[in-house]
PDB file of N, CA and C and ligand atoms in Angstrom:
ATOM      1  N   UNK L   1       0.841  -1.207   0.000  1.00 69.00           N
ATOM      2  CA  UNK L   1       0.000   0.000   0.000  1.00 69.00           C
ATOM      3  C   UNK L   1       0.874   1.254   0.000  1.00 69.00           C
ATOM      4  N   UNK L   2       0.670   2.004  -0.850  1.00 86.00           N
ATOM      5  CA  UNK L   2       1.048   3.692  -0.826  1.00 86.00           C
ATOM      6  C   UNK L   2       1.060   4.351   0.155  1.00 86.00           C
ATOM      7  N   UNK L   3       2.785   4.755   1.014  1.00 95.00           N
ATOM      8  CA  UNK L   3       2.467   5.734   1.950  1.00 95.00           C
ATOM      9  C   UNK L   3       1.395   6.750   2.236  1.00 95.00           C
ATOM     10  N   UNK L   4       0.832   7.151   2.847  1.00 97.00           N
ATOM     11  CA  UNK L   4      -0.012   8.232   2.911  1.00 97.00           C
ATOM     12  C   UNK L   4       0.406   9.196   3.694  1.00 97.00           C
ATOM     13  N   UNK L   5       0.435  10.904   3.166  1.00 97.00           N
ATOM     14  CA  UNK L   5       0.919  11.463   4.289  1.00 97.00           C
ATOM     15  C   UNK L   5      -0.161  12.617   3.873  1.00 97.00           C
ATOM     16  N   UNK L   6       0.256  13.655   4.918  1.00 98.00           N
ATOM     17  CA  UNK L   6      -0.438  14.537   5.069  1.00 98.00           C
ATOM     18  C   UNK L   6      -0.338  16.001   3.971  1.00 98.00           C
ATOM     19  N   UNK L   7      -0.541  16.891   3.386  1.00 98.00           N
ATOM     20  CA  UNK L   7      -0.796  17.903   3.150  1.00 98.00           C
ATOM     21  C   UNK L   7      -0.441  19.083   3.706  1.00 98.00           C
ATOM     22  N   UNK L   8       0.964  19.212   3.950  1.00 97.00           N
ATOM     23  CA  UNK L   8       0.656  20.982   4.527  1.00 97.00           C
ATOM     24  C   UNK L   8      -0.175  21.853   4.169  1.00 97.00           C
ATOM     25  N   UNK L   9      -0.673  22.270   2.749  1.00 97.00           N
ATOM     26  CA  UNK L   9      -1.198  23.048   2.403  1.00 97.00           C
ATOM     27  C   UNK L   9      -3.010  23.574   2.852  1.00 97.00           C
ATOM     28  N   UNK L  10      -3.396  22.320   2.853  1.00 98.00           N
ATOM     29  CA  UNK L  10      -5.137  21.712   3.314  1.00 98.00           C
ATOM     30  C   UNK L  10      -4.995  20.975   4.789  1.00 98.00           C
ATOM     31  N   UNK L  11      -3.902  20.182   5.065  1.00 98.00           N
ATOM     32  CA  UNK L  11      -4.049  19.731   5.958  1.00 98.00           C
ATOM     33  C   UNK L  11      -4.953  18.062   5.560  1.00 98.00           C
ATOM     34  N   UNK L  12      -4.824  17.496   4.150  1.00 98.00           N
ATOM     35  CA  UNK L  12      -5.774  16.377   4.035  1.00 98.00           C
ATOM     36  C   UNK L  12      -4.615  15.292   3.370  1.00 98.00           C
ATOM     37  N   UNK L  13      -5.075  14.169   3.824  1.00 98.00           N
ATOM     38  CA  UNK L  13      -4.484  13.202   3.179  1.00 98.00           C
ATOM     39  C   UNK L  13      -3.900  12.944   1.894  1.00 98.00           C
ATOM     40  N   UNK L  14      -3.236  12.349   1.586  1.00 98.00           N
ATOM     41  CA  UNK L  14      -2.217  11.990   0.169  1.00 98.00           C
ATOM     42  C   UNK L  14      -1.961  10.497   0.041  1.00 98.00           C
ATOM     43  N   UNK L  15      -2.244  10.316  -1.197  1.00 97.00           N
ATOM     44  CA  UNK L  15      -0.774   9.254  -1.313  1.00 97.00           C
ATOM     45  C   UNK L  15       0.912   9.906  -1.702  1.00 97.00           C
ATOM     46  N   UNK L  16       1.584   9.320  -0.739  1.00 96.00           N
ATOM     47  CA  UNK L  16       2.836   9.611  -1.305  1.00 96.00           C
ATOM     48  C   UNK L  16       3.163  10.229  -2.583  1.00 96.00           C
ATOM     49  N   UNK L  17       3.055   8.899  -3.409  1.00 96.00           N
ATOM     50  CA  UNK L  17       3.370   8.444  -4.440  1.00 96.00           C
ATOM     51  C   UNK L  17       2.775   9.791  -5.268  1.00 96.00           C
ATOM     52  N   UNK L  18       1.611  10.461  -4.981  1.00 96.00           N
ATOM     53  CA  UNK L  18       0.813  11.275  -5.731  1.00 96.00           C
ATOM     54  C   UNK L  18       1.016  12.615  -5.436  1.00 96.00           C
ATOM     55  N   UNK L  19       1.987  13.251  -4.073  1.00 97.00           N
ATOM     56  CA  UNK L  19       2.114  14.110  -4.209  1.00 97.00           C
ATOM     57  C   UNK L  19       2.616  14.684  -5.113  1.00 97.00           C
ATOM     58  N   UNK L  20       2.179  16.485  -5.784  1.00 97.00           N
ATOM     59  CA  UNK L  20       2.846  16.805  -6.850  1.00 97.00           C
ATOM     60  C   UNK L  20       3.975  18.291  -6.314  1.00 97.00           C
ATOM     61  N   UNK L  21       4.885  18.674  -7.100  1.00 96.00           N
ATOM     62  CA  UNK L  21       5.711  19.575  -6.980  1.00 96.00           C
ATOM     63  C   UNK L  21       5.003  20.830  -7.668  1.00 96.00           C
ATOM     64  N   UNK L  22       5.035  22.113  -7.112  1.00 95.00           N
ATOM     65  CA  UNK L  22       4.639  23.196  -8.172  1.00 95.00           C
ATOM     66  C   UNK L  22       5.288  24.595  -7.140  1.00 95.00           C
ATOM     67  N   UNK L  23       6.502  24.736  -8.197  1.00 91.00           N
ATOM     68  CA  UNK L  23       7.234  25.996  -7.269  1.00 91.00           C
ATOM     69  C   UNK L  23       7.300  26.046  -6.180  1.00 91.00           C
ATOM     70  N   UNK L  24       8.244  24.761  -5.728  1.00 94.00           N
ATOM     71  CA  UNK L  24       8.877  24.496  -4.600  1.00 94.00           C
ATOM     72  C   UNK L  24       7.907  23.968  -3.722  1.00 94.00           C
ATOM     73  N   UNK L  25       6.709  23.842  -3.686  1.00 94.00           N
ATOM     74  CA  UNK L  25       5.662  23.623  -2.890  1.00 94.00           C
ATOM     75  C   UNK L  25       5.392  22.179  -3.258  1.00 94.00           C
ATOM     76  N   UNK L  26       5.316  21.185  -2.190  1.00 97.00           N
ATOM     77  CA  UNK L  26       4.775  19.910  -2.410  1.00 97.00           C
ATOM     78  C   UNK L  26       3.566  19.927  -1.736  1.00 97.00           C
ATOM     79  N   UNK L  27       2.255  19.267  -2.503  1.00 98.00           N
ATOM     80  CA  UNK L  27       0.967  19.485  -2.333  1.00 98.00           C
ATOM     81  C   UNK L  27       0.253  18.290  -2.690  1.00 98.00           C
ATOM     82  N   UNK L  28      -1.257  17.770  -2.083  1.00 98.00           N
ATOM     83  CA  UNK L  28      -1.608  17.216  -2.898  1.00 98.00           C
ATOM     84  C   UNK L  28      -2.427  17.212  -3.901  1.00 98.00           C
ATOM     85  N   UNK L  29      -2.963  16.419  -4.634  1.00 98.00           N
ATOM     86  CA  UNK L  29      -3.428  16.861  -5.964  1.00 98.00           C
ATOM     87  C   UNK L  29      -4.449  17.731  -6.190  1.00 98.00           C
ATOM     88  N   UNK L  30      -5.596  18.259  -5.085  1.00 97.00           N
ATOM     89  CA  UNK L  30      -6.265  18.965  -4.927  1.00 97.00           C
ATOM     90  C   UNK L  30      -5.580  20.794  -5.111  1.00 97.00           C
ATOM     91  N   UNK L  31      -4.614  21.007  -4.301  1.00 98.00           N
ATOM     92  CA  UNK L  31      -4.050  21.691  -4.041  1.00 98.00           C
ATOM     93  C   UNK L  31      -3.149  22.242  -5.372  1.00 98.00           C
ATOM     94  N   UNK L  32      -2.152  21.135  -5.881  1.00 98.00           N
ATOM     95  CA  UNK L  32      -1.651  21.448  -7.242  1.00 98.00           C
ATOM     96  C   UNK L  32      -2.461  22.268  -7.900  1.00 98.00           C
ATOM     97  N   UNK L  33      -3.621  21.379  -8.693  1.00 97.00           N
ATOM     98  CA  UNK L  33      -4.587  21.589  -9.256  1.00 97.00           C
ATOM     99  C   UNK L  33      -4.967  23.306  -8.838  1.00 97.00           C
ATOM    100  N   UNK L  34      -5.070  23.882  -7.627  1.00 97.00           N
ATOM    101  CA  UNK L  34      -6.321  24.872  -7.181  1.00 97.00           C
ATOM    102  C   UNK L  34      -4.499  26.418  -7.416  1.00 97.00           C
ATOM    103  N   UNK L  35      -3.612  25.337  -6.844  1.00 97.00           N
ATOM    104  CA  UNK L  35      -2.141  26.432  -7.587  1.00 97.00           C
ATOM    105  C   UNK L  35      -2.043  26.581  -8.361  1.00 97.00           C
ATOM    106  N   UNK L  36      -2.119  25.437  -9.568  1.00 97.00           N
ATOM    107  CA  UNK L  36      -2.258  25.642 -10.399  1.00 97.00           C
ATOM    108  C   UNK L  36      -2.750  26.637 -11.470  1.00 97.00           C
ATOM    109  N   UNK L  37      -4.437  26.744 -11.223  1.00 97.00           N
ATOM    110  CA  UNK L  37      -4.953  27.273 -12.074  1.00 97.00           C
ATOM    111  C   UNK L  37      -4.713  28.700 -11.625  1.00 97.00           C
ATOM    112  N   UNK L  38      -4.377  28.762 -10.142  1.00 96.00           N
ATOM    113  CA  UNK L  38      -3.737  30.445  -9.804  1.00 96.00           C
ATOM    114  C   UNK L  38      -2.431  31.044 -10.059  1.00 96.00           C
ATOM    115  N   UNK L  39      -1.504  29.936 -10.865  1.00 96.00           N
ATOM    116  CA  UNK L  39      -0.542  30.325 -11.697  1.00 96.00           C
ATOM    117  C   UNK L  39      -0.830  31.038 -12.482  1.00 96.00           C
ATOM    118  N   UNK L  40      -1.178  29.908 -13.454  1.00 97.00           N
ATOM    119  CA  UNK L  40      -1.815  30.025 -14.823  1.00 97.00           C
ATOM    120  C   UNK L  40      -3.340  31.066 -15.567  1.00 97.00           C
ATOM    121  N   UNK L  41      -3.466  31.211 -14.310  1.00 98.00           N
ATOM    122  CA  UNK L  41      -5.068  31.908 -15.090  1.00 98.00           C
ATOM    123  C   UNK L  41      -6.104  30.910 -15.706  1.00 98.00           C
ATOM    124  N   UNK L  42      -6.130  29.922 -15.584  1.00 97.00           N
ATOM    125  CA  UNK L  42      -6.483  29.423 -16.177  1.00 97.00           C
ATOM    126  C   UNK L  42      -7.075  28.000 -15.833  1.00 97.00           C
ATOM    127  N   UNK L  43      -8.131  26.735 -16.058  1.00 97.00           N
ATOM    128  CA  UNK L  43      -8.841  25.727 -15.680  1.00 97.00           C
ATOM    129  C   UNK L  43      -7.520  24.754 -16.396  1.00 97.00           C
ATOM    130  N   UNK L  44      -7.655  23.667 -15.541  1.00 97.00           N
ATOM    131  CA  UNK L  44      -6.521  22.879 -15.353  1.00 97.00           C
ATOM    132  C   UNK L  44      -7.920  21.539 -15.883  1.00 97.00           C
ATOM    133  N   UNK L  45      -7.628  21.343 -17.482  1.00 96.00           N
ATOM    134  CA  UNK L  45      -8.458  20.711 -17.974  1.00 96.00           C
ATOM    135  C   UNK L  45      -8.409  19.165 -17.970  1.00 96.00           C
ATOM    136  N   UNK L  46      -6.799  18.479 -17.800  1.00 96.00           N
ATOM    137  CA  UNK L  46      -6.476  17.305 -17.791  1.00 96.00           C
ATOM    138  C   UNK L  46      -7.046  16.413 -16.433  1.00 96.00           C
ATOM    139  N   UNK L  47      -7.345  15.002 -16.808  1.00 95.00           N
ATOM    140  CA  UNK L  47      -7.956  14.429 -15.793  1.00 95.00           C
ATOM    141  C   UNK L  47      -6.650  13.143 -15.332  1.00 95.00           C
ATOM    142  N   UNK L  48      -5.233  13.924 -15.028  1.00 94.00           N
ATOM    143  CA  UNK L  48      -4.621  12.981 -14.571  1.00 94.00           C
ATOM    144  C   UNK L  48      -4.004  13.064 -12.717  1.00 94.00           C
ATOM    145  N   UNK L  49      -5.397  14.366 -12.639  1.00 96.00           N
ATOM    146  CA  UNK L  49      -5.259  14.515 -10.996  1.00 96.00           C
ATOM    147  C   UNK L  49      -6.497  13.310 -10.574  1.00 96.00           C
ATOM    148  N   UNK L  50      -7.664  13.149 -11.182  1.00 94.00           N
ATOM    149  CA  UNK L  50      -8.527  12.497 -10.502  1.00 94.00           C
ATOM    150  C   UNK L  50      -8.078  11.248 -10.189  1.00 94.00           C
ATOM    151  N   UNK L  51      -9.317  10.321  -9.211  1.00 95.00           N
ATOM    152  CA  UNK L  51      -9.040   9.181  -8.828  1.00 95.00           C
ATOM    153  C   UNK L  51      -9.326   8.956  -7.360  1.00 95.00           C
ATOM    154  N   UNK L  52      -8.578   8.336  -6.880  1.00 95.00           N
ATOM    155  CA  UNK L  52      -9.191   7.865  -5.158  1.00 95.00           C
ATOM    156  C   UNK L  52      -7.731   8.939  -4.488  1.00 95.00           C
ATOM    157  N   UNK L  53      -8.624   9.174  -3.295  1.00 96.00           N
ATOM    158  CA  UNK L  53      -7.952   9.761  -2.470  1.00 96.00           C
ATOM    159  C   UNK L  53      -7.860   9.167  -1.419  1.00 96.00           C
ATOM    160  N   UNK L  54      -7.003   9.099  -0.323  1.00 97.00           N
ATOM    161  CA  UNK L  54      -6.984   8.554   1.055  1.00 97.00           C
ATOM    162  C   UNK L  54      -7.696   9.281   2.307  1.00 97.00           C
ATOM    163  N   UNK L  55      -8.271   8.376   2.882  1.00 97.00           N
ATOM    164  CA  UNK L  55      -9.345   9.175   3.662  1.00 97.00           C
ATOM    165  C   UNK L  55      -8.511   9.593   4.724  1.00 97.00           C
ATOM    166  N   UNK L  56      -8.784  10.279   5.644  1.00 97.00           N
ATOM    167  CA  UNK L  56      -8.096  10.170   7.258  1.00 97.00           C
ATOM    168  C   UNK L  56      -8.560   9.268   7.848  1.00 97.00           C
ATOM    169  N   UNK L  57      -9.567   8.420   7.489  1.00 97.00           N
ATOM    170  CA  UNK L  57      -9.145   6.766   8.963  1.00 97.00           C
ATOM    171  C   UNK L  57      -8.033   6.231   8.080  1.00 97.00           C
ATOM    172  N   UNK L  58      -8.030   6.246   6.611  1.00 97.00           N
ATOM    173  CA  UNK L  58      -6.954   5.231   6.476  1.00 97.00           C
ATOM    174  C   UNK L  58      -5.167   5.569   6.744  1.00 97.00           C
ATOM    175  N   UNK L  59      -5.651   7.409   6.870  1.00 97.00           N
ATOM    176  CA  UNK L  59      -4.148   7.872   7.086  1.00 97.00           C
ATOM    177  C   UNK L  59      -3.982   7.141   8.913  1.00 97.00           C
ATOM    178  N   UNK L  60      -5.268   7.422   9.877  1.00 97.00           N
ATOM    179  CA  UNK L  60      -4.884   6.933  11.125  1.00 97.00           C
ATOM    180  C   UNK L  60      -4.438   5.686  10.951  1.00 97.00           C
ATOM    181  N   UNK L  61      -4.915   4.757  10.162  1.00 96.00           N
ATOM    182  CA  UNK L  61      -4.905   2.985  10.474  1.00 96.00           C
ATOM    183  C   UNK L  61      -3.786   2.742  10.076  1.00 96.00           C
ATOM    184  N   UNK L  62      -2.846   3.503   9.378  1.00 95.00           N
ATOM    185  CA  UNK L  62      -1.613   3.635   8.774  1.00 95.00           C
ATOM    186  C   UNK L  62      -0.837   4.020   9.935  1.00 95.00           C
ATOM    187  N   UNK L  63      -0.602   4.960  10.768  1.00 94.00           N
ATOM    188  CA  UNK L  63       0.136   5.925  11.714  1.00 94.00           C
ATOM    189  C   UNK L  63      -0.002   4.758  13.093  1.00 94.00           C
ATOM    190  N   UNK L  64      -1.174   4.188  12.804  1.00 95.00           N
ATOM    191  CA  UNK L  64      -1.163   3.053  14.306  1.00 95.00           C
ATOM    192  C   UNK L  64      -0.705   2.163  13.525  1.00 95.00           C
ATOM    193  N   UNK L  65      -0.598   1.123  12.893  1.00 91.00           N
ATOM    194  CA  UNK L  65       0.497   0.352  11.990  1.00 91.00           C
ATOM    195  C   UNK L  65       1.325   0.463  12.623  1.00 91.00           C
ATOM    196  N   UNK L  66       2.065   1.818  11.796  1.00 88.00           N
ATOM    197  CA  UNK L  66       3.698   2.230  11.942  1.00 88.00           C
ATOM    198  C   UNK L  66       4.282   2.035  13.519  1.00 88.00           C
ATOM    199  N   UNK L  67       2.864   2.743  14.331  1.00 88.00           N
ATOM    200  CA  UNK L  67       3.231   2.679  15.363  1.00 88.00           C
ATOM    201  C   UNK L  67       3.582   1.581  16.396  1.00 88.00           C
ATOM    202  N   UNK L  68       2.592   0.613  15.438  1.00 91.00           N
ATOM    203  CA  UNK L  68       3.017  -0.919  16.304  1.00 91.00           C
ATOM    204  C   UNK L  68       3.850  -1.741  15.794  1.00 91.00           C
ATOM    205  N   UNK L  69       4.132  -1.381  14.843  1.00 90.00           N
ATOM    206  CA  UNK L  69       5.642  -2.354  14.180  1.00 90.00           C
ATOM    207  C   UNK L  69       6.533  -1.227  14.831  1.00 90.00           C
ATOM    208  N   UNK L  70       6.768  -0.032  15.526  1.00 84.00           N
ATOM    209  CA  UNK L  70       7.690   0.577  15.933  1.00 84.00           C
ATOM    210  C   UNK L  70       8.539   1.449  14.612  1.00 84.00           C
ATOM    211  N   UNK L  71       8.037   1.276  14.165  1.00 63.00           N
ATOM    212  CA  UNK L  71       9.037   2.450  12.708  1.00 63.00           C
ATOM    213  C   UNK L  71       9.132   3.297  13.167  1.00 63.00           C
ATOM    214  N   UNK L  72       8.519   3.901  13.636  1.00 58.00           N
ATOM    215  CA  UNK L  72       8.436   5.282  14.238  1.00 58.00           C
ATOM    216  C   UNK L  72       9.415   5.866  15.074  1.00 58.00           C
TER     217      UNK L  72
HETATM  218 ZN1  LIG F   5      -3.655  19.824  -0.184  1.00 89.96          ZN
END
């Protein structure tokens, strides 16, 4: 399963794997997307942000995991 982490920007869940980069800022795809179009001027027409997102129980059920295998 895909790390999941958190969002500085929103404060909402991610997959890892899916966070995106946009002028130094790592975000997730919601966020890209909403920088995005406040770059640009413009509607961010491509649909290779959509898809499933990670909820926050699955970011918790993840963080208690970690926590009981001790990774942490
Ligand atoms: Zn975000």
């Amino acid at each position: 399963m895909d790390k999941i982490v958190i969002c500085k920007q929103c404060g909402k869940p991610e997959y890892w794997g899916e966070m995106r980069w946009l002028s130094g800022r790592c975000t997730c795809r919601n966020c890209y997307k909403a920088n995005w179009q406040d770059e640009n001027h413009c509607l961010y027409t491509w649909d290779d942000l959509d898809g499933k997102r990670p909820t926050m129980k699955e970011y918790q059920e993840q963080q208690d995991e970690r926590y009981r295998n001790g990774k942490d």
